[in-house]
Amino acid sequence: VYGTLLKGEGNHRLLEGVPCLGRVRTEARYLLVNLGRFPGMLEGGDSIVEGEVYAVDKPTLDNLDSLEGHPRFYERKPVALQGFTDSVEAYFLPRDPYEKKPQIKSGSWRDQDAKRCPNCKRLVTEKDIARGEKAHHGELKSNPDALCIRSAE
């Protein structure tokens, strides 16, 4: 996992109690893009993406597939990890049209150039603040330090 399923992120609840096998980095073959409230990983780039590996059972995998919209939105495929020989899968987006989205150059959803909401720890980007989107803590434009981008729910 490399985005909202990471420990401490909003969707990690789906992995509660699941054994974490460790923090990992991919081979430099991918591209991580920012889709606003979550990232997407694409094949065919030259970036290293940081994440975590979990040993999931079939019911957990089914829940993750449902969250990620597999195979209609994200597609679960093998991923090449540095120093990790076991077979591991991750969720990928198709290059078109997502390769035009803002790239997370650090390869880390957590370490990208964005602020975090002090209340719920979700990411707030400058673009979100400029747009003045409604958020569940109030209005972004009026108080960007106390808000997050979780909107339209």
Short mmCIF file of C-alpha atoms in Angstrom, two decimals:
data_model
loop_
_atom_site.label_atom_id
_atom_site.label_comp_id
_atom_site.label_asym_id
_atom_site.label_seq_id
_atom_site.Cartn_x
_atom_site.Cartn_y
_atom_site.Cartn_z
CA VAL A 1 0.00 0.00 0.00
CA TYR A 2 1.22 3.50 -0.76
CA GLY A 3 -1.59 5.96 0.00
CA THR A 4 -4.70 6.11 2.17
CA LEU A 5 -4.23 2.48 3.28
CA LEU A 6 -0.90 3.29 4.97
CA LYS A 7 -0.77 3.09 8.77
CA GLY A 8 -2.23 6.30 10.17
CA GLU A 9 -4.13 7.20 6.98
CA GLY A 10 -7.89 7.33 6.52
CA ASN A 11 -8.51 3.89 4.99
CA HIS A 12 -6.04 1.94 7.15
CA ARG A 13 -9.01 0.68 9.18
CA LEU A 14 -9.42 -2.00 6.48
CA LEU A 15 -6.00 -3.37 7.47
CA GLU A 16 -6.44 -3.27 11.27
CA GLY A 17 -5.14 -6.52 12.73
CA VAL A 18 -3.50 -7.59 9.44
CA PRO A 19 0.22 -8.42 9.78
CA CYS A 20 2.49 -5.72 8.33
CA LEU A 21 5.57 -7.27 6.73
CA GLY A 22 7.41 -3.96 6.68
CA ARG A 23 8.04 -0.68 4.95
CA VAL A 24 9.21 -1.03 1.36
CA ARG A 25 10.34 0.88 -1.71
CA THR A 26 9.61 -0.08 -5.29
CA GLU A 27 12.16 -0.41 -8.02
CA ALA A 28 12.50 2.84 -10.04
CA ARG A 29 9.81 1.82 -12.57
CA TYR A 30 6.75 3.74 -11.47
CA LEU A 31 5.09 7.14 -11.27
CA LEU A 32 3.11 8.33 -8.24
CA VAL A 33 0.47 10.98 -8.98
CA ASN A 34 -1.72 13.12 -6.75
CA LEU A 35 -5.46 12.76 -7.36
CA GLY A 36 -6.37 15.13 -4.53
CA ARG A 37 -7.64 12.99 -1.69
CA PHE A 38 -5.54 9.97 -2.67
CA PRO A 39 -2.60 8.98 -4.86
CA GLY A 40 -2.32 6.66 -7.82
CA MET A 41 0.63 4.60 -8.99
CA LEU A 42 1.29 4.16 -12.71
CA GLU A 43 3.60 1.76 -14.50
CA GLY A 44 6.28 3.03 -16.84
CA GLY A 45 7.87 5.82 -14.82
CA ASP A 46 11.31 6.17 -13.29
CA SER A 47 10.36 6.90 -9.67
CA ILE A 48 10.71 4.89 -6.49
CA VAL A 49 7.44 4.70 -4.52
CA GLU A 50 7.42 4.16 -0.75
CA GLY A 51 4.85 1.99 0.97
CA GLU A 52 4.07 -0.90 3.30
CA VAL A 53 3.41 -4.59 2.64
CA TYR A 54 0.64 -6.52 4.40
CA ALA A 55 -0.13 -10.24 4.43
CA VAL A 56 -3.85 -10.14 3.61
CA ASP A 57 -6.35 -12.97 3.59
CA LYS A 58 -9.04 -13.43 0.92
CA PRO A 59 -11.84 -11.54 2.76
CA THR A 60 -9.50 -8.57 3.38
CA LEU A 61 -8.35 -8.63 -0.24
CA ASP A 62 -11.99 -8.61 -1.37
CA ASN A 63 -12.63 -5.53 0.80
CA LEU A 64 -9.53 -3.80 -0.59
CA ASP A 65 -10.58 -4.64 -4.16
CA SER A 66 -13.96 -3.09 -3.46
CA LEU A 67 -12.42 0.09 -2.02
CA GLU A 68 -10.02 0.45 -4.96
CA GLY A 69 -12.62 -0.35 -7.61
CA HIS A 70 -10.59 -3.30 -8.93
CA PRO A 71 -10.56 -3.91 -11.87
CA ARG A 72 -12.66 -0.98 -13.16
CA PHE A 73 -10.68 1.91 -11.57
CA TYR A 74 -7.45 0.60 -10.07
CA GLU A 75 -6.06 -2.69 -11.28
CA ARG A 76 -4.23 -5.03 -8.90
CA LYS A 77 -0.94 -6.23 -10.45
CA PRO A 78 2.50 -7.49 -9.40
CA VAL A 79 4.88 -4.76 -8.21
CA ALA A 80 8.70 -4.89 -8.15
CA LEU A 81 10.09 -4.07 -4.70
CA GLN A 82 13.67 -3.41 -3.63
CA GLY A 83 15.08 -6.29 -1.57
CA PHE A 84 11.76 -8.13 -1.43
CA THR A 85 11.62 -11.50 -3.16
CA ASP A 86 8.06 -12.58 -2.29
CA SER A 87 5.31 -12.02 -4.83
CA VAL A 88 3.54 -8.75 -3.98
CA GLU A 89 0.69 -6.92 -5.70
CA ALA A 90 -0.30 -3.27 -5.68
CA TYR A 91 -3.08 -1.18 -7.20
CA PHE A 92 -2.23 0.66 -10.42
CA LEU A 93 -4.06 3.24 -12.51
CA PRO A 94 -3.87 3.27 -16.32
CA ARG A 95 -1.39 5.83 -17.70
CA ASP A 96 -4.06 7.57 -19.75
CA PRO A 97 -5.47 9.95 -18.50
CA TYR A 98 -3.70 9.91 -15.12
CA GLU A 99 -0.12 10.53 -16.29
CA LYS A 100 -1.09 14.21 -16.69
CA LYS A 101 -1.94 14.55 -12.97
CA PRO A 102 0.56 16.25 -10.62
CA GLN A 103 3.47 13.95 -9.88
CA ILE A 104 4.51 13.24 -6.29
CA LYS A 105 8.23 13.48 -6.99
CA SER A 106 9.30 12.22 -3.56
CA GLY A 107 7.50 8.92 -4.23
CA SER A 108 5.88 9.26 -0.81
CA TRP A 109 2.23 10.14 -0.22
CA ARG A 110 3.15 11.27 3.30
CA ASP A 111 6.16 13.39 2.38
CA GLN A 112 4.76 15.33 -0.55
CA ASP A 113 4.64 19.11 -0.46
CA ALA A 114 1.33 19.60 1.32
CA LYS A 115 -0.03 20.54 4.72
CA ARG A 116 -1.88 18.12 6.96
CA CYS A 117 -5.11 18.87 8.72
CA PRO A 118 -4.34 18.97 12.47
CA ASN A 119 -7.76 17.47 13.20
CA CYS A 120 -7.89 14.40 10.96
CA LYS A 121 -4.35 14.31 9.47
CA ARG A 122 -5.57 14.27 5.86
CA LEU A 123 -3.63 16.24 3.25
CA VAL A 124 -4.43 19.82 2.24
CA THR A 125 -2.87 21.03 -0.99
CA GLU A 126 -2.36 24.62 -2.07
CA LYS A 127 -4.66 23.94 -5.04
CA ASP A 128 -7.46 22.90 -2.66
CA ILE A 129 -6.99 26.03 -0.58
CA ALA A 130 -7.02 28.23 -3.70
CA ARG A 131 -10.25 26.60 -4.94
CA GLY A 132 -11.86 27.15 -1.57
CA GLU A 133 -13.49 23.71 -1.54
CA LYS A 134 -15.86 22.88 1.27
CA ALA A 135 -14.31 20.49 3.75
CA HIS A 136 -15.72 18.61 6.71
CA HIS A 137 -14.09 21.08 9.14
CA GLY A 138 -15.31 24.23 7.39
CA GLU A 139 -14.18 26.44 4.54
CA LEU A 140 -10.62 25.92 3.24
CA LYS A 141 -10.08 29.48 2.08
CA SER A 142 -11.02 30.99 5.42
CA ASN A 143 -8.91 28.71 7.64
CA PRO A 144 -6.52 26.43 5.74
CA ASP A 145 -4.60 25.39 8.85
CA ALA A 146 -7.64 23.75 10.45
CA LEU A 147 -9.08 21.97 7.44
CA CYS A 148 -8.67 19.02 5.18
CA ILE A 149 -9.68 18.09 1.64
CA ARG A 150 -12.25 15.47 2.58
CA SER A 151 -15.16 16.98 0.72
CA ALA A 152 -18.37 16.18 -1.16
CA GLU A 153 -19.44 13.30 1.06
#
